[in-house]
Structure formats: C-alpha cells, structure tokens
Coordinates of C-alpha atoms and ligand atoms in Angstrom, one line a residue:
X10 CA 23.7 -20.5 6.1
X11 CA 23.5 -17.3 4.1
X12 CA 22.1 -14.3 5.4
X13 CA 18.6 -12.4 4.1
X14 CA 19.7 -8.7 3.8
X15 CA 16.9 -6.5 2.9
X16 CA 17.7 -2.8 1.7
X17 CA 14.9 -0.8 2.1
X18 CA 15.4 2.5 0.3
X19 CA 12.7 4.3 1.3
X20 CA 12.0 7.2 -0.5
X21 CA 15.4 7.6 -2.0
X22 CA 16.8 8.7 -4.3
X23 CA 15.7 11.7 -5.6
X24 CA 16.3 10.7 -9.2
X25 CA 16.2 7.6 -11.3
X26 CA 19.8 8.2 -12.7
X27 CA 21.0 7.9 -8.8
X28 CA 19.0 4.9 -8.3
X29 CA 21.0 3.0 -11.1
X30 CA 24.5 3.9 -9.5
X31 CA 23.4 2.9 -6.0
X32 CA 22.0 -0.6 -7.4
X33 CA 25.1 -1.0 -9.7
X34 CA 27.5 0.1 -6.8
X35 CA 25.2 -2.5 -4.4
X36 CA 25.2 -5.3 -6.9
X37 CA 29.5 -4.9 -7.0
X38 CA 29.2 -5.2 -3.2
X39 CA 27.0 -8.0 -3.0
X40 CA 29.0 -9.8 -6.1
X41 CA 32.0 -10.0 -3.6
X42 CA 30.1 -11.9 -1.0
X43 CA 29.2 -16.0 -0.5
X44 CA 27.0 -15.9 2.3
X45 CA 24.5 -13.0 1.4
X46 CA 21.0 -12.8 0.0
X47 CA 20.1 -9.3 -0.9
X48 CA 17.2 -8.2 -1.5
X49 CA 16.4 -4.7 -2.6
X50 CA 13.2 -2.6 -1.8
X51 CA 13.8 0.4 -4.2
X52 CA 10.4 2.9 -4.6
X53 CA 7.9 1.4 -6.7
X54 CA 8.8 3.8 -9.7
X55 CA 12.3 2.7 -10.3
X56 CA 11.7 -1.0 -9.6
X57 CA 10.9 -2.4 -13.2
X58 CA 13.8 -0.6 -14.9
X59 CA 16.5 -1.8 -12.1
X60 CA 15.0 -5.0 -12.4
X61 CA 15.6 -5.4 -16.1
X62 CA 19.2 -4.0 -15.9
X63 CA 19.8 -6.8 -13.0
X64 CA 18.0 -9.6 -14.6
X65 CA 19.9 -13.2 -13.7
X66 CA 22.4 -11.6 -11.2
X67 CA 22.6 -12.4 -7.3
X68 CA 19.6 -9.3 -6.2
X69 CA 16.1 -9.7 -5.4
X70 CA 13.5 -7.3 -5.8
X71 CA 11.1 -6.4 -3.4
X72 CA 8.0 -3.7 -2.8
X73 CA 8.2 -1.3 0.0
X74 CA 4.7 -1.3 0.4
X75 CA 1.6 -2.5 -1.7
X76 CA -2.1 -2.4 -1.7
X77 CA -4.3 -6.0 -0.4
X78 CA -6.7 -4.9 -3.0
X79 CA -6.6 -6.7 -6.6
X80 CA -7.9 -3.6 -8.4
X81 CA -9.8 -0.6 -8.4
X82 CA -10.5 2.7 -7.7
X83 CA -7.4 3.3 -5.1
X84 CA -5.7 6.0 -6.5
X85 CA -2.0 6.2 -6.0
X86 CA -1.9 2.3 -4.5
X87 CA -0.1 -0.1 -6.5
X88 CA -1.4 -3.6 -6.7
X89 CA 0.8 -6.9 -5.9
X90 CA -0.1 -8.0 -9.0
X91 CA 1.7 -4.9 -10.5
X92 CA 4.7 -5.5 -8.0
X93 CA 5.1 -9.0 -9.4
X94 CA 5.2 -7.7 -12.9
X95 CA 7.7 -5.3 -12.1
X96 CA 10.3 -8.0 -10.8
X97 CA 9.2 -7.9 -7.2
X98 CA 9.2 -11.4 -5.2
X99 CA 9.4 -9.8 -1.9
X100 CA 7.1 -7.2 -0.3
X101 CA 7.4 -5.2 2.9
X102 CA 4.0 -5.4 5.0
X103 CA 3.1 -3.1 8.2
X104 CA 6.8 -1.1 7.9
X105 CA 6.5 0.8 10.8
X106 CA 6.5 4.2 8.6
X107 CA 3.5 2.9 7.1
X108 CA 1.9 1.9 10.5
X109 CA 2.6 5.9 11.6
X110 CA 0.5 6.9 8.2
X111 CA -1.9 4.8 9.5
X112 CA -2.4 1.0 7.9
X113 CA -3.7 -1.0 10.9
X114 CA -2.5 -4.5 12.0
X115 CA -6.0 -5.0 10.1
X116 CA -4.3 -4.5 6.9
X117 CA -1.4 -6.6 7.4
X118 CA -3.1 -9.6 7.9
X119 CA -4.9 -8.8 4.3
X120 CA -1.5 -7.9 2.7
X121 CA 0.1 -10.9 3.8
X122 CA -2.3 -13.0 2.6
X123 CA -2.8 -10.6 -0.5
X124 CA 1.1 -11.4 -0.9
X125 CA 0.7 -15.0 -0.6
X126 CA -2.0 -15.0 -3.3
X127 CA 0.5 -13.5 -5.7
X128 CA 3.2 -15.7 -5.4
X129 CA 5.6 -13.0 -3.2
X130 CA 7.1 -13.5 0.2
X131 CA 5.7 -11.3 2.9
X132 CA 8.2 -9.4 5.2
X133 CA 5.8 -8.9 7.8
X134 CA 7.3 -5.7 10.2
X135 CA 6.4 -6.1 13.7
X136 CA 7.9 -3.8 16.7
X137 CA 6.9 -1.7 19.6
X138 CA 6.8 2.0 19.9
X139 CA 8.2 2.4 23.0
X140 CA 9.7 0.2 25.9
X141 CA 9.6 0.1 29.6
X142 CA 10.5 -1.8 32.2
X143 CA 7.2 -3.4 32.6
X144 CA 7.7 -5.5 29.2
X145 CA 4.2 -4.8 27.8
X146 CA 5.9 -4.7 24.4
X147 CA 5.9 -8.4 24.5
X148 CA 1.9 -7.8 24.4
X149 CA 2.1 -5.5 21.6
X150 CA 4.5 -7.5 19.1
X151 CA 2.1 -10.5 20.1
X152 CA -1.0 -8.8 18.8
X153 CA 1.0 -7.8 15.6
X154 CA 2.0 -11.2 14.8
X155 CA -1.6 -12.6 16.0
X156 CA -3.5 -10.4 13.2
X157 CA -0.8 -10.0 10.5
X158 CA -1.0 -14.1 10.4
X159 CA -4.2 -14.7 10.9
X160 CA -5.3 -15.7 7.6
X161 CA -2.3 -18.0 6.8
X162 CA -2.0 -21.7 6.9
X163 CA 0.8 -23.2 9.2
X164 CA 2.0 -24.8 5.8
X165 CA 2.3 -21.4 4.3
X166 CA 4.6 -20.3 7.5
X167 CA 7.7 -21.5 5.4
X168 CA 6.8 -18.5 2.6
X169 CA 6.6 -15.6 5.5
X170 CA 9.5 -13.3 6.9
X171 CA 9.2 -11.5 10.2
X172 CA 11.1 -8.2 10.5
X173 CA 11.4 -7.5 14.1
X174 CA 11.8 -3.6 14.4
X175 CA 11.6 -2.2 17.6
X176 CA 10.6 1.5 16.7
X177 CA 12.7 3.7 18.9
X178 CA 16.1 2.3 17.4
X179 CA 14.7 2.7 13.9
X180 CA 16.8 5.6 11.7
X181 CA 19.7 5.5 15.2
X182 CA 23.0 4.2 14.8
X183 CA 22.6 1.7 17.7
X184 CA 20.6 -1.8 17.6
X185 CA 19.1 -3.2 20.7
X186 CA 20.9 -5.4 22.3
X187 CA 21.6 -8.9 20.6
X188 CA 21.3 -10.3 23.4
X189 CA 17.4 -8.5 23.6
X190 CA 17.1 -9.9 20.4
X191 CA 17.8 -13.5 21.0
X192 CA 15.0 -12.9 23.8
X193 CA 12.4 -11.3 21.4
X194 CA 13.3 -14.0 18.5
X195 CA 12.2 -16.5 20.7
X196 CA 9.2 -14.9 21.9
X197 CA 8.4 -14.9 18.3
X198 CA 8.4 -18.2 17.3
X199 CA 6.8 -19.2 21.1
X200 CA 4.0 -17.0 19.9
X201 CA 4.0 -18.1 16.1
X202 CA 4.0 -22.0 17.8
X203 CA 1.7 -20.8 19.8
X204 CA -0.9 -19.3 16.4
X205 CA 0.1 -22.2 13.9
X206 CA 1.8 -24.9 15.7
X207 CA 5.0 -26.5 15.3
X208 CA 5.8 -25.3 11.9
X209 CA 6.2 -21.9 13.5
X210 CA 9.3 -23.0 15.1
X211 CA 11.0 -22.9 11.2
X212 CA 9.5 -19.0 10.9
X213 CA 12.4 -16.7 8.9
X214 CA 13.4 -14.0 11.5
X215 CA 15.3 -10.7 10.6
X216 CA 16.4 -7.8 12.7
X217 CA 15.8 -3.9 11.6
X218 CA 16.1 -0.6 13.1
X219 CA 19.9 1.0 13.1
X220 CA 21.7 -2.1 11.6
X221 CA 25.3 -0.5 10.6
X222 CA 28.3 -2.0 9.4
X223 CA 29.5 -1.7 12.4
X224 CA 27.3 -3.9 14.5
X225 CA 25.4 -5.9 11.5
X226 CA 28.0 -9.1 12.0
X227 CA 27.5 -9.2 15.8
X228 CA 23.4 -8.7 15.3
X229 CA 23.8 -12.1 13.1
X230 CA 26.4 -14.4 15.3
X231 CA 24.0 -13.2 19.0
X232 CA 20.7 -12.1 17.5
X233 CA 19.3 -15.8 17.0
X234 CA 18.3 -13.6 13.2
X235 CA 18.5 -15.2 10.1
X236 CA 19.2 -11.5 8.9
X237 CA 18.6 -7.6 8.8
X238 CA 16.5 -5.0 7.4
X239 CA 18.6 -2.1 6.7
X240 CA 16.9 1.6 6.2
X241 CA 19.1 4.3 6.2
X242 CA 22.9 2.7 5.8
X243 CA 21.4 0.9 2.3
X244 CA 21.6 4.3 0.0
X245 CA 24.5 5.2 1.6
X246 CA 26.6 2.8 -0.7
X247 CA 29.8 2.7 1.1
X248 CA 28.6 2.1 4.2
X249 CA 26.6 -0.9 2.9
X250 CA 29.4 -2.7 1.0
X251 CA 31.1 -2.5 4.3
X252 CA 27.7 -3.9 6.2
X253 CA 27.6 -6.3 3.9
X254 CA 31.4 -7.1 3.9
X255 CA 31.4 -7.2 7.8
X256 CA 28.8 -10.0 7.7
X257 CA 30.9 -11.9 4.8
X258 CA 33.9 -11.6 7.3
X259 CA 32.0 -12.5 10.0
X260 CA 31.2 -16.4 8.4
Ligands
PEP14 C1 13.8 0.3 8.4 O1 13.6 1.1 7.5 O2 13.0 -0.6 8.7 C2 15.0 0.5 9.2 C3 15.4 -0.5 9.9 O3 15.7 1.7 9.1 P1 17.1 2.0 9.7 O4 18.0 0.9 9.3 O5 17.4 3.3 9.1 O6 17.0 2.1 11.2

C-alpha cells in the first residue's frame, strides 16, 4: 500500500521563483519513489502556476485552507471553487494554525462538506492542545471529529482524510509515540463507527506534527497511519527527499 504524504508549506517561500525549485527538487524526490503519494499544499498564490508546470506527473495539489462560502463579499478568502480551478483536489480543513486564528470546529464541518460539494478531498486536522495524564484529549479529538463530520454521509466517509495532529509536537522534531498513535488511530475510527457506522472503520488516517526523516518510516510500520502530514521538513528539500526516501526504504 502506498503512503499519502501531504507537504504543507505553509507560508513559505518567500518568493515564487523559490517555490518552483522546491516543487521541481520535490517532484525529483518523489519521481524516485514506488510507494508514495504526494500531495503538495503550496500558498494559494503559487498553486495554479506549479500546477501547470507539474501537469500529468506523480504530485497532487492541495489548498492549505479555503473558505465554506461559494462567493461573496469575504475579502481575502479564496473559494473551493477557485482552489479546484487552480489544480487543487485536496484541501486542508481546521489546521491547527487556523484553529489558533480562530475558525471553530463550526467551520470545519461547513468546509468539509463545502469540500465535498466541489469535488476535493477534505484533510480534516484534528488534535489536542495539550495532554495530561487524565486523557481528556480523547474528549477533545472526539468533539472535533463529531462536528467536522457532521454533515457527511457514511457513504461519503471513503472521500475524507483525517490528520491526527496532536498540537504540542507540531513544528518539534519528535512525534508522539507510534505506539500513542496506534491507540489514538483506533479511537478514531471507534468514534467515526461510532458517528457513521461501519464504513468508518475504512476512514483514511494520517499522522502530523514533527514527522522527520528520521522517524517518518517508523510513524508508518507502528502508527496504524496510512501516512503523514509534514510542516516544516517539506520546504526544507533535502530533508524531505530523505523523509520520503526513508519511507521508500522502509516498504
Ligand atoms: C503541520 O503543519 O501540520 C505540521 C505537522 O507541521 P510540522 O511537521 O512542522 O510539525
């Protein structure tokens, strides 16, 4: 089975000139791998060029972040609709950057749905803040996932991502424990099962916060992940060819 590999690139780089060495410099990377899908989550403003330049080859596009709303007066939002015609099939929902500026589980549920509508595949990030011994994190990843799909059908379950990304090891250099992981993945689909019945047992499941090259492969093989969201090591192109070489080793 391949693994999903999302690069989120934030807000980076500064220029669109860098943005074209960083894809092409990906794309080689990826090119010498069998059991990766990438996907890439440039900013919105350099998606449609990189999208033409990469048109056919082996990368997916995907928006960061997008607005529910078809369109309107919401200066500065983009629209899915826009996304899509940029190139993008993917779109980030409820990124835990954009949950600290403020979009509310609320939103999430209309932006997967929003995403849906357009034809794109949600990656719907869920994670707690913080985490203490009394495991009420398991409370607060439930209520994510209980809003963000609450207007889906269970046949739609197939066409959703969830990005599990615990807060407090995003932008680190050290995942949570694969073996935590394998706990929270099946809490996940438990709770999914538990919204939308036994289709949610199928629901995609990827890891974020911290992946590196150097722990990506064991993430995969002990995570019970079907693959990673990866911030900071993404525009850092040598350390993402070996990410992604490490996980092309690893199967
Ligand atoms: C992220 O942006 O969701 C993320 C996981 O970032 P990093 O890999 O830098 O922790």
């Amino acid at each position: 089975m391949k693994a999903l590999v999302v690069a989120n690139w934030k807000m980076n780089p500064p220029t669109f000139r860098e943005a074209k060495k960083l894809l092409e410099t990906t794309r080689k990377a990826a090119d010498a791998t069998e059991h990766v899908t990438l996907v890439v989550a440039p900013p919105a403003i350099f998606l449609r060029e990189l999208r033409a330049r990469h048109k056919g080859k082996k990368i997916a596009f995907a928006l960061q972040n997008a607005s529910a709303e078809e369109s309107g007066a919401y200066t500065g939002e983009i629209s899915l609709a826009q996304g899509a015609d940029a190139g993008a099939t993917y779109a980030i929902v409820g990124h835990a950057e954009r949950r600290a500026m403020g979009e509310s589980s609320d939103d999430t549920q209309k932006k997967v749905a929003a995403a849906l509508a357009a034809n794109m595949t949600p990656i719907l990030c869920v994670g707690e803040a913080t985490r203490t011994a009394s495991a009420e994190y398991f409370g607060v990843v439930k209520e994510q996932l209980r809003i963000g799909l609450a207007d889906i059908s269970s046949s739609q379950l197939g066409s959703v991502i969830i990005s599990y990304e615990p807060v407090w090891a995003i932008g680190g250099e050290k995942t949570m424990s694969p073996r935590d992981m394998h706990e929270m993945a099946i809490f996940i689909r438990k709770t999914v099962v538990e919204l939308h019945g036994e289709k949610g047992m199928g629901v995609k499941i990827i890891y974020g916060g911290a992946a590196t090259e150097s722990n990506a492969a064991n993430m995969l093989r002990d995570g019970d992940v079907d693959g990673l969201l990866v911030g900071h090591v993404s525009v850092d192109a040598p350390r993402f060819a070996a990410l992604l070489q490490a996980i092309e080793d690893a199967t």
